[in-house]
CSV table of C-alpha atoms in Angstrom, one decimal:
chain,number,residue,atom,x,y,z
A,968,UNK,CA,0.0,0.0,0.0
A,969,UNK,CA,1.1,3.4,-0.7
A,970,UNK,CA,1.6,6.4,1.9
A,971,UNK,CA,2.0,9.8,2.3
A,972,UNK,CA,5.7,11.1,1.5
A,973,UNK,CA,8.1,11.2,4.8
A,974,UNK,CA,7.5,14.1,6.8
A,975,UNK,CA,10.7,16.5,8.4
A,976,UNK,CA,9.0,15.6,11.5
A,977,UNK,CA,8.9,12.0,10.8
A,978,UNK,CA,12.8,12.5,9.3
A,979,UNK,CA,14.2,14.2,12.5
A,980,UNK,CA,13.2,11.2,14.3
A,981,UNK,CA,15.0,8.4,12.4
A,982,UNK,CA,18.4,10.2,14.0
A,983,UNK,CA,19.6,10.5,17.4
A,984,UNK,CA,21.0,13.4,19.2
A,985,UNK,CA,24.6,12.9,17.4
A,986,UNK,CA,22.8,12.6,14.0
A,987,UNK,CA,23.1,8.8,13.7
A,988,UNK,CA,20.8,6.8,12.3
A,989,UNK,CA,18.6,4.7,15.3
A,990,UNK,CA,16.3,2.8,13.3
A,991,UNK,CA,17.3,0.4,10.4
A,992,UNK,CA,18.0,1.5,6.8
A,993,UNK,CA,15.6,-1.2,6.0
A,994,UNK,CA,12.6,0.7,7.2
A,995,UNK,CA,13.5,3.8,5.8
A,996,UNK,CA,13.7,2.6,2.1
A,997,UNK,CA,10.9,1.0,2.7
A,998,UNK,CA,8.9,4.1,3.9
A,999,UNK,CA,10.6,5.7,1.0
A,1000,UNK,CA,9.6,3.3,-1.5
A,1001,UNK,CA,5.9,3.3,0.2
A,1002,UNK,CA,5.3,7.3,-0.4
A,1003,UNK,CA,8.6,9.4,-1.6
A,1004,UNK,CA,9.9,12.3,0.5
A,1005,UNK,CA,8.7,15.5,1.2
A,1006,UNK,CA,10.2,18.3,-0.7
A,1007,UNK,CA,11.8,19.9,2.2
A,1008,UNK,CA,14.2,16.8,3.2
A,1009,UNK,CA,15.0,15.7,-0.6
A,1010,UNK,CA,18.3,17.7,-0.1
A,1011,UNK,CA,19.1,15.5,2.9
A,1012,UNK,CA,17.8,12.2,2.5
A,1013,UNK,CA,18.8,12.0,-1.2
A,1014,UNK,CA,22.3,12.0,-0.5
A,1015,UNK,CA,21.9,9.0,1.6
A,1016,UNK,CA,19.9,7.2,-1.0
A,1017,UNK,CA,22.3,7.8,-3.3
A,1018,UNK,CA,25.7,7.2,-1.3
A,1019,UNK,CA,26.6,10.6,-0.6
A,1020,UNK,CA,26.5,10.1,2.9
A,1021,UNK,CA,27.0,6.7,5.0
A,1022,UNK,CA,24.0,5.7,6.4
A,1023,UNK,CA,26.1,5.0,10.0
A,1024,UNK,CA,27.4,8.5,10.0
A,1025,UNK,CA,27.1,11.5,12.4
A,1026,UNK,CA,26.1,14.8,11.8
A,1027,UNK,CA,30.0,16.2,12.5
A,1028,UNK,CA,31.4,13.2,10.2
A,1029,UNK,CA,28.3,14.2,7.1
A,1030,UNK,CA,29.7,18.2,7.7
A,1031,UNK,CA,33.5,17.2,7.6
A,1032,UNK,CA,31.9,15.0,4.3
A,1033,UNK,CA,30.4,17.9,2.6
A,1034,UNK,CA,33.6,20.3,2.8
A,1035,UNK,CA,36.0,17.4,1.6
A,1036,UNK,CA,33.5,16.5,-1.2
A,1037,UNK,CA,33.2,20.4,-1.6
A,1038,UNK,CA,36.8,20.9,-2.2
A,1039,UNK,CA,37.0,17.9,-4.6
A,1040,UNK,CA,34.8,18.9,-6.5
A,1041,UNK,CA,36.6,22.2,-7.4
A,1042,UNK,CA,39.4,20.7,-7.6
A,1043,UNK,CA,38.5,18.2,-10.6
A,1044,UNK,CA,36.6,21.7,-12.3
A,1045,UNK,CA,40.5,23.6,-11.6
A,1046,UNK,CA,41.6,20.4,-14.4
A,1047,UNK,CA,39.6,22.5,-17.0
A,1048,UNK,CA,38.3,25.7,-15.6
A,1049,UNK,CA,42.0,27.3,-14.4
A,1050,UNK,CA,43.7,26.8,-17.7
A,1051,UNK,CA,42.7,28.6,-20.9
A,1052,UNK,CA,44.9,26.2,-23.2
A,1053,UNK,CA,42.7,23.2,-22.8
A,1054,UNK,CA,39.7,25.5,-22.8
A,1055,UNK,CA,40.6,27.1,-26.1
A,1056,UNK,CA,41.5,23.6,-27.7
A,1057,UNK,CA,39.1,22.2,-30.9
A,1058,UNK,CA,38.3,19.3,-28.7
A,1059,UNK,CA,37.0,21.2,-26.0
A,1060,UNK,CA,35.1,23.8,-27.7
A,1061,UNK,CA,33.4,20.8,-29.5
A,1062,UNK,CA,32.8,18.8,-26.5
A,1063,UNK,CA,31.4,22.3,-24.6
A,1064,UNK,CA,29.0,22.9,-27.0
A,1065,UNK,CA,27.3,19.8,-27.5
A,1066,UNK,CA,27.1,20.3,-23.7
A,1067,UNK,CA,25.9,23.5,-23.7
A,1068,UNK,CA,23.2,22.6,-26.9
A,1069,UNK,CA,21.7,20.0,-24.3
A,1070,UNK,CA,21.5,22.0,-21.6
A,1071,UNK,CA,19.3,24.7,-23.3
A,1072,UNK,CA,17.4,22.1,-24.4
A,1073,UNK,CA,16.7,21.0,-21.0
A,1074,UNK,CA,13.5,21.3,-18.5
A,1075,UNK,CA,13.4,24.9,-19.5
A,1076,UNK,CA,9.8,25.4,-18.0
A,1077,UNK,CA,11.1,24.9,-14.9
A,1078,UNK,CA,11.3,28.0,-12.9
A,1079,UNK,CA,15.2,27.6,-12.3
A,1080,UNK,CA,15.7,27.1,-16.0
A,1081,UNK,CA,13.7,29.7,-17.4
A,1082,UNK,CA,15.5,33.2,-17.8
A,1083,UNK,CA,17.8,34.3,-20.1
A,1084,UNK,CA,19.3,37.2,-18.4
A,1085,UNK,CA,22.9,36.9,-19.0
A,1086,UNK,CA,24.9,36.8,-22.4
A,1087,UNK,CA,26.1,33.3,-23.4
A,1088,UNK,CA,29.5,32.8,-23.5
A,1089,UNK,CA,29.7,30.1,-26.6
A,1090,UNK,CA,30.0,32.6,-29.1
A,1091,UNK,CA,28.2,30.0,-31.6
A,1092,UNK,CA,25.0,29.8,-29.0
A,1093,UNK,CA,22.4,32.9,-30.6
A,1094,UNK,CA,20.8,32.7,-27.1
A,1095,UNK,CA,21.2,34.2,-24.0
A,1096,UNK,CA,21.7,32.2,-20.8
A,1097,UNK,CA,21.2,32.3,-16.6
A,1098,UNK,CA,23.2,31.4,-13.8
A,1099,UNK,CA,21.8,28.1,-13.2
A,1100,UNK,CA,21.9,26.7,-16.8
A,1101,UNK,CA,26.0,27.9,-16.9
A,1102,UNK,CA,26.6,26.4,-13.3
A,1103,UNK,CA,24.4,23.0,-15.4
A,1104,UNK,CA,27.3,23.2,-17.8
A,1105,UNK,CA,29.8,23.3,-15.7
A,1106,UNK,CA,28.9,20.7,-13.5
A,1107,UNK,CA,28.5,18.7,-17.0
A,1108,UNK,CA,32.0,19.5,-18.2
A,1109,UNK,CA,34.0,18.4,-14.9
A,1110,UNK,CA,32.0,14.8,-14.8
A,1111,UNK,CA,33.6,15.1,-18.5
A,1112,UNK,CA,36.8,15.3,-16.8
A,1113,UNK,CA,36.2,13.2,-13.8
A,1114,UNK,CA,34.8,10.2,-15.9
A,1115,UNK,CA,36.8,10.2,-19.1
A,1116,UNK,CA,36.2,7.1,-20.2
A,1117,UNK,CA,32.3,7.6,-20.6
A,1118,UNK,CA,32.5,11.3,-20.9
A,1119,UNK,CA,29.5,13.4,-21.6
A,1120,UNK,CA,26.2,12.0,-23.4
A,1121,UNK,CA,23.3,13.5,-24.8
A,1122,UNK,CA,21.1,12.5,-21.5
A,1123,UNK,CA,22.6,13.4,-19.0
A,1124,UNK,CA,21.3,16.6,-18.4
A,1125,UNK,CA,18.1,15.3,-18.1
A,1126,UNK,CA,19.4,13.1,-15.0
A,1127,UNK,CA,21.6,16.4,-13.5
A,1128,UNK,CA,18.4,19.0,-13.7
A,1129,UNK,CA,16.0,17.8,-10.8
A,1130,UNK,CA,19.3,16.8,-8.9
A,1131,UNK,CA,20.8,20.4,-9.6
A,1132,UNK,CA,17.3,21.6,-8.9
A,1133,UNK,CA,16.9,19.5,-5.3
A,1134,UNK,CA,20.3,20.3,-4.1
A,1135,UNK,CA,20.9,23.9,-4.7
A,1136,UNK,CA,24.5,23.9,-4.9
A,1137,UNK,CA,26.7,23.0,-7.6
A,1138,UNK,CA,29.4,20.8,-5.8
A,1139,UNK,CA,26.8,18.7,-4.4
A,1140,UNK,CA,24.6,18.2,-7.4
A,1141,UNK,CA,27.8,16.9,-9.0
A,1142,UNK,CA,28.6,14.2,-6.8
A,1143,UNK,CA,24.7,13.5,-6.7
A,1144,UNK,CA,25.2,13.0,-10.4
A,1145,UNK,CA,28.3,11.2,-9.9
A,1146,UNK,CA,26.4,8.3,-8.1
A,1147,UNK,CA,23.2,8.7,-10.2
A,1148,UNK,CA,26.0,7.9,-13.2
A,1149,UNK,CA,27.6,5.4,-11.4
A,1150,UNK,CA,23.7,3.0,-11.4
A,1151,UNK,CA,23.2,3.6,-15.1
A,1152,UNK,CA,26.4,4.9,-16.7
A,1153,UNK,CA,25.9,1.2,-18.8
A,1154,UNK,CA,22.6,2.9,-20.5
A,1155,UNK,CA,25.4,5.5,-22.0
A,1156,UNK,CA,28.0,3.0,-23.5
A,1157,UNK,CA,28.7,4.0,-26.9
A,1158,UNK,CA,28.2,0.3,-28.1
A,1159,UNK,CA,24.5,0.4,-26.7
A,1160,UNK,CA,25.4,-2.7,-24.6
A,1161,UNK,CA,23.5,-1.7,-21.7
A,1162,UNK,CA,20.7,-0.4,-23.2
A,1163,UNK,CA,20.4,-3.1,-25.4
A,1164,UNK,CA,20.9,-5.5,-22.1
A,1165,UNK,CA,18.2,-4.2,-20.5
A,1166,UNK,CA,15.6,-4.1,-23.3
A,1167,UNK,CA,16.4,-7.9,-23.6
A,1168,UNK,CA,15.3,-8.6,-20.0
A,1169,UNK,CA,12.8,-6.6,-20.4
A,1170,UNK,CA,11.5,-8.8,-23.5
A,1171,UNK,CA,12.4,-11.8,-21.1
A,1172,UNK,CA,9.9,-10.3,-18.6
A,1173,UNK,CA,7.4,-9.7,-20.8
A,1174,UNK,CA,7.9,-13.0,-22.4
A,1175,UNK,CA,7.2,-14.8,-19.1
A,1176,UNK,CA,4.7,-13.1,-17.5
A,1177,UNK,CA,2.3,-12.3,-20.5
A,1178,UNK,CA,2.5,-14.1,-23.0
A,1179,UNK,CA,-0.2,-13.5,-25.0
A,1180,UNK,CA,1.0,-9.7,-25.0
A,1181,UNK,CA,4.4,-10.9,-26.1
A,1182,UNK,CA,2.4,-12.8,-29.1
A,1183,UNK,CA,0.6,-9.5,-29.9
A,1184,UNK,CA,4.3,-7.1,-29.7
A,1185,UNK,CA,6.2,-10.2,-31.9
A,1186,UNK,CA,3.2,-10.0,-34.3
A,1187,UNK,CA,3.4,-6.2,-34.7
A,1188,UNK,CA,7.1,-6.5,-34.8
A,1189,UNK,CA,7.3,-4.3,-31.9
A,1190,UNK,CA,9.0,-7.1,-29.6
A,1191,UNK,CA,12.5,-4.9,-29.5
A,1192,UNK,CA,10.4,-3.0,-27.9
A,1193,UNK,CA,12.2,0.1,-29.1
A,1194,UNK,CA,9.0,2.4,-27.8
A,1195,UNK,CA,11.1,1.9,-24.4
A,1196,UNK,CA,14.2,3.1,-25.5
A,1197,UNK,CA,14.0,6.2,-23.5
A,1198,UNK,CA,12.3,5.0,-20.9
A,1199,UNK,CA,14.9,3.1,-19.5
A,1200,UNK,CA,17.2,5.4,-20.8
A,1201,UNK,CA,16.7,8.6,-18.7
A,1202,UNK,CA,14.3,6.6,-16.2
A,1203,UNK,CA,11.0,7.9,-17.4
A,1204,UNK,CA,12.5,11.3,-17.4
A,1205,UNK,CA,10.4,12.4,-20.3
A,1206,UNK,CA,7.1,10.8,-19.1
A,1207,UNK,CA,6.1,11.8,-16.2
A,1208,UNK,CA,5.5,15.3,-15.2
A,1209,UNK,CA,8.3,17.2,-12.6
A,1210,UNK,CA,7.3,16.0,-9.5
A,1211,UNK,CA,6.3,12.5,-10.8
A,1212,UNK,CA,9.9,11.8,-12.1
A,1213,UNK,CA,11.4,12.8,-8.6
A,1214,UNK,CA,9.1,11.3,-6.8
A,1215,UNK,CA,9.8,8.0,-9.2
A,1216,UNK,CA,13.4,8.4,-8.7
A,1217,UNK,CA,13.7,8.6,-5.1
A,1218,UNK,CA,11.5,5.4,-4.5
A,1219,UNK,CA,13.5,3.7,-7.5
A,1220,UNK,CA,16.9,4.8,-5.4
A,1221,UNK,CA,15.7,2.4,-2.2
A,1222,UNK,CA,15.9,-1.0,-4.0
A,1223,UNK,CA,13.3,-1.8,-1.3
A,1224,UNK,CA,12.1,-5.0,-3.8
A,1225,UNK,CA,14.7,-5.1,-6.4
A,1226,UNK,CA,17.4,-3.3,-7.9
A,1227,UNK,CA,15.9,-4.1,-11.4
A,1228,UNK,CA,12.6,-2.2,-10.4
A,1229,UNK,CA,12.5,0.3,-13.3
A,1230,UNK,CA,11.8,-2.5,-15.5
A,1231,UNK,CA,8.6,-3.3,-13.3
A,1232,UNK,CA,7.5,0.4,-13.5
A,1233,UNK,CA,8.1,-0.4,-18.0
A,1234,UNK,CA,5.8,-3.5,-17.3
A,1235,UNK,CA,3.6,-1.7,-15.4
A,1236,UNK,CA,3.0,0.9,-17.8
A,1237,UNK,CA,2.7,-1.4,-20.7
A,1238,UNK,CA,0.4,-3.2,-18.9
A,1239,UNK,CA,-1.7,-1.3,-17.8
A,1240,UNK,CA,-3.1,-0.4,-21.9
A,1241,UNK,CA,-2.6,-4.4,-22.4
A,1242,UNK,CA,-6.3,-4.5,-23.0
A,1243,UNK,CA,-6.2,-1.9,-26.0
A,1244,UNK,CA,-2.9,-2.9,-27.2
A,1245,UNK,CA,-4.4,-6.4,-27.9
A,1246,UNK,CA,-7.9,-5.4,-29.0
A,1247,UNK,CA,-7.5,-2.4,-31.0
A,1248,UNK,CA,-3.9,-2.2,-31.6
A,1249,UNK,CA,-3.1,-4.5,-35.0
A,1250,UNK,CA,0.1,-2.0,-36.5
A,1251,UNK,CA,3.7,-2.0,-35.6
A,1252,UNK,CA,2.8,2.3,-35.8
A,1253,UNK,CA,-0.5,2.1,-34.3
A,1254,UNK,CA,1.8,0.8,-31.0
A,1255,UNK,CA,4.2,2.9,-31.6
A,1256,UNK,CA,2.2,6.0,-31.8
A,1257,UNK,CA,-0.3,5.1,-29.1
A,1258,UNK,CA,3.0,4.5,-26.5
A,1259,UNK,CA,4.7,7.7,-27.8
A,1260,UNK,CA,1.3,9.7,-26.7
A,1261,UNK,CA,1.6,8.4,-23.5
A,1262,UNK,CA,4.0,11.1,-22.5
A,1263,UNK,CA,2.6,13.1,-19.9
A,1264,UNK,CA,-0.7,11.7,-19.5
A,1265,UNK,CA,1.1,8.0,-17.2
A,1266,UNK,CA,-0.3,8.7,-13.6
A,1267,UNK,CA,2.5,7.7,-11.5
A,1268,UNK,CA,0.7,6.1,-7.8
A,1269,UNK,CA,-1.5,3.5,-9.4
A,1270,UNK,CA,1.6,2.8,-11.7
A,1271,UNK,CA,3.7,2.1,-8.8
A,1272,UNK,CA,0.9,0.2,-7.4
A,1273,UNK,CA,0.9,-2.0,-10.2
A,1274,UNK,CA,4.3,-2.7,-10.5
A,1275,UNK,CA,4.5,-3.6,-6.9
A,1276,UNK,CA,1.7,-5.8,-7.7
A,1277,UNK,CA,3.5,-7.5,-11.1
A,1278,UNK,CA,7.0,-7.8,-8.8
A,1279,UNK,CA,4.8,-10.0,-6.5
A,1280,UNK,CA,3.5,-11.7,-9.5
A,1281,UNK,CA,6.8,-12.4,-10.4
A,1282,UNK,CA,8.5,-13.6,-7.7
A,1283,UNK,CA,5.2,-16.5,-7.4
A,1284,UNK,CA,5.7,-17.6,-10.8
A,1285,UNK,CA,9.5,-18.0,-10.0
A,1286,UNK,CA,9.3,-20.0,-6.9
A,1287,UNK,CA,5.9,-22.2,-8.5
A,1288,UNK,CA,8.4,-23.1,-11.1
A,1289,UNK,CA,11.4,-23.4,-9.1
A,1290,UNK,CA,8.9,-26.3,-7.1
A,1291,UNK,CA,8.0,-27.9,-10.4
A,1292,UNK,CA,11.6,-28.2,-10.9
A,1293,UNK,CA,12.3,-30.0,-7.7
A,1294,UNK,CA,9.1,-31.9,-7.9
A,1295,UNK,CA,10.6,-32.9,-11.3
A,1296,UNK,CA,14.2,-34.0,-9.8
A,1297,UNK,CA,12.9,-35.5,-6.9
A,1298,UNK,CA,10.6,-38.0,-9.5
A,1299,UNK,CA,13.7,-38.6,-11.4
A,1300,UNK,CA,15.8,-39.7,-8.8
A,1301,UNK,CA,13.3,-42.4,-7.6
């Protein structure tokens, strides 16, 4: 059953007087997971979820935490920020500009988004820009440093706005990224691997729950189940309205049930048009255009609700099979 998000009052009183935790991490994520977080401990409790912060540490140890991560932080941006002669090199100015394309491409409705008050420094950008989307850029540019093997990917920026937007502070919001990257820096590869990966398990899924709706998707060719491409991608990013997407991220960051949960909230959502997609859907685009209107109009609760429901469903078929197995052996050994 779902609940209302976790209160500051209820927050206060997951920590002693020295700021550690005194009840389990288990019921936390769990609570988290049941309703989300209310908007005034996000900048707090995310940074648990996410890694940020130990879950066994003190409020002295999480301050010392904060400078040290602080001062990191500027100290990767010095790699590229203090020196002109990597800034002014082709590479750079290439790689800054597909950055800086994104990020003005990105959640601009949003009220810390939405002004153009200052001139834009990219002397090929004919718009002007604000403080928040050139502190975006930044904070995009020194993950480019900080991870060079992945570097920077169109996507990204829609995982480092509500982040930016939740902590405030640009130091922070990077390392928030940082471990936000670290869980799906495989959607990114440049070979598709990961993406690729997870559509096949999600076809798997699919496969073995419904299978009539798997005979309907093969029939329409729409078994790659491309439609989900983004979805997985930037984690329903796109979908969901504002406060839907953080509220899906935060309960997706618990793993209460399953690390692999976003492909439940994919099921979920397919499921719950299975009826139409099965009786009035016969065309690899009629699917195709009837999931790509979907955007914005996915109510997130009774999604969740559902794919806590199809997890459950899951996990029975597994072990009912997993007994027919042993059954099986037992018979075969007599």
């Amino acid at each position: 059953t779902r609940r209302e998000p976790v209160s500051p009052e209820e927050w206060v009183l997951f920590f002693d007087e020295e700021g550690k935790l005194c009840v389990s991490v288990d019921h936390i994520r769990q609570l988290v997971f049941r309703g989300g977080l209310h908007a005034d401990i996000r900048i707090e409790a995310w940074k648990f979820l996410l890694g940020i912060y130990p879950w066994d540490s003190t409020f002295n140890e999480r301050e010392a935490m904060r400078r040290s991560r602080a001062e990191a932080y500027y100290n990767i941006k010095a790699n590229w920020f203090d020196h002109p002669e990597i800034r002014n090199t082709k590479d750079f100015e290439d790689e800054k500009h597909r950055i800086d394309k994104d990020v003005h491409r990105t959640d601009r409705s949003q009220e810390a988004f939405v002004g153009e008050d200052l001139p834009n420094p990219d002397p090929l950008m004919a718009v002007g820009t604000n403080a928040n989307l050139e502190i975006m850029k930044d904070i995009l540019v020194t993950y480019n440093f900080h991870n060079t093997e992945l570097g920077y990917v169109q996507g990204m920026s829609d995982l480092l706005a509500p982040l930016f937007v939740a902590m405030g502070d640009e130091a922070m919001a990077f390392w928030a990224f940082t471990a936000f990257m670290d869980r799906v820096q495989s959607n990114f590869f440049m070979d598709q691997s990961g993406m690729h990966g997870q559509l096949k398990t999600l076809d798997s899924l699919i496969h073995f729950m419904d299978p009539e709706l798997y005979k309907r998707l093969e029939d329409t060719e729409t078994s790659n189940l491309f439609f989900c491409f983004r979805w997985l991608l930037v984690w329903f990013k796109r979908e969901f309205e504002w406060e839907d997407v953080i509220r899906l991220w935060e309960v997706l960051w618990t793993d209460h049930l399953s690390d692999k949960m976003i492909l439940f909230i994919a099921l979920a959502v397919i499921d719950a048009h299975r009826k139409t997609i099965l009786e009035e859907l016969n065309q690899f685009d009629e699917i195709l255009k009837y999931i790509n209107d979907l955007t914005g109009n996915i109510p997130l609760e009774p999604t969740l609700e559902r794919a806590e429901v199809l997890f459950y469903q899951f996990e029975r078929k597994v072990r009912a099979m997993q007994h027919k197995k042993a059954m099986l052996q037992e018979q075969l050994e007599i």
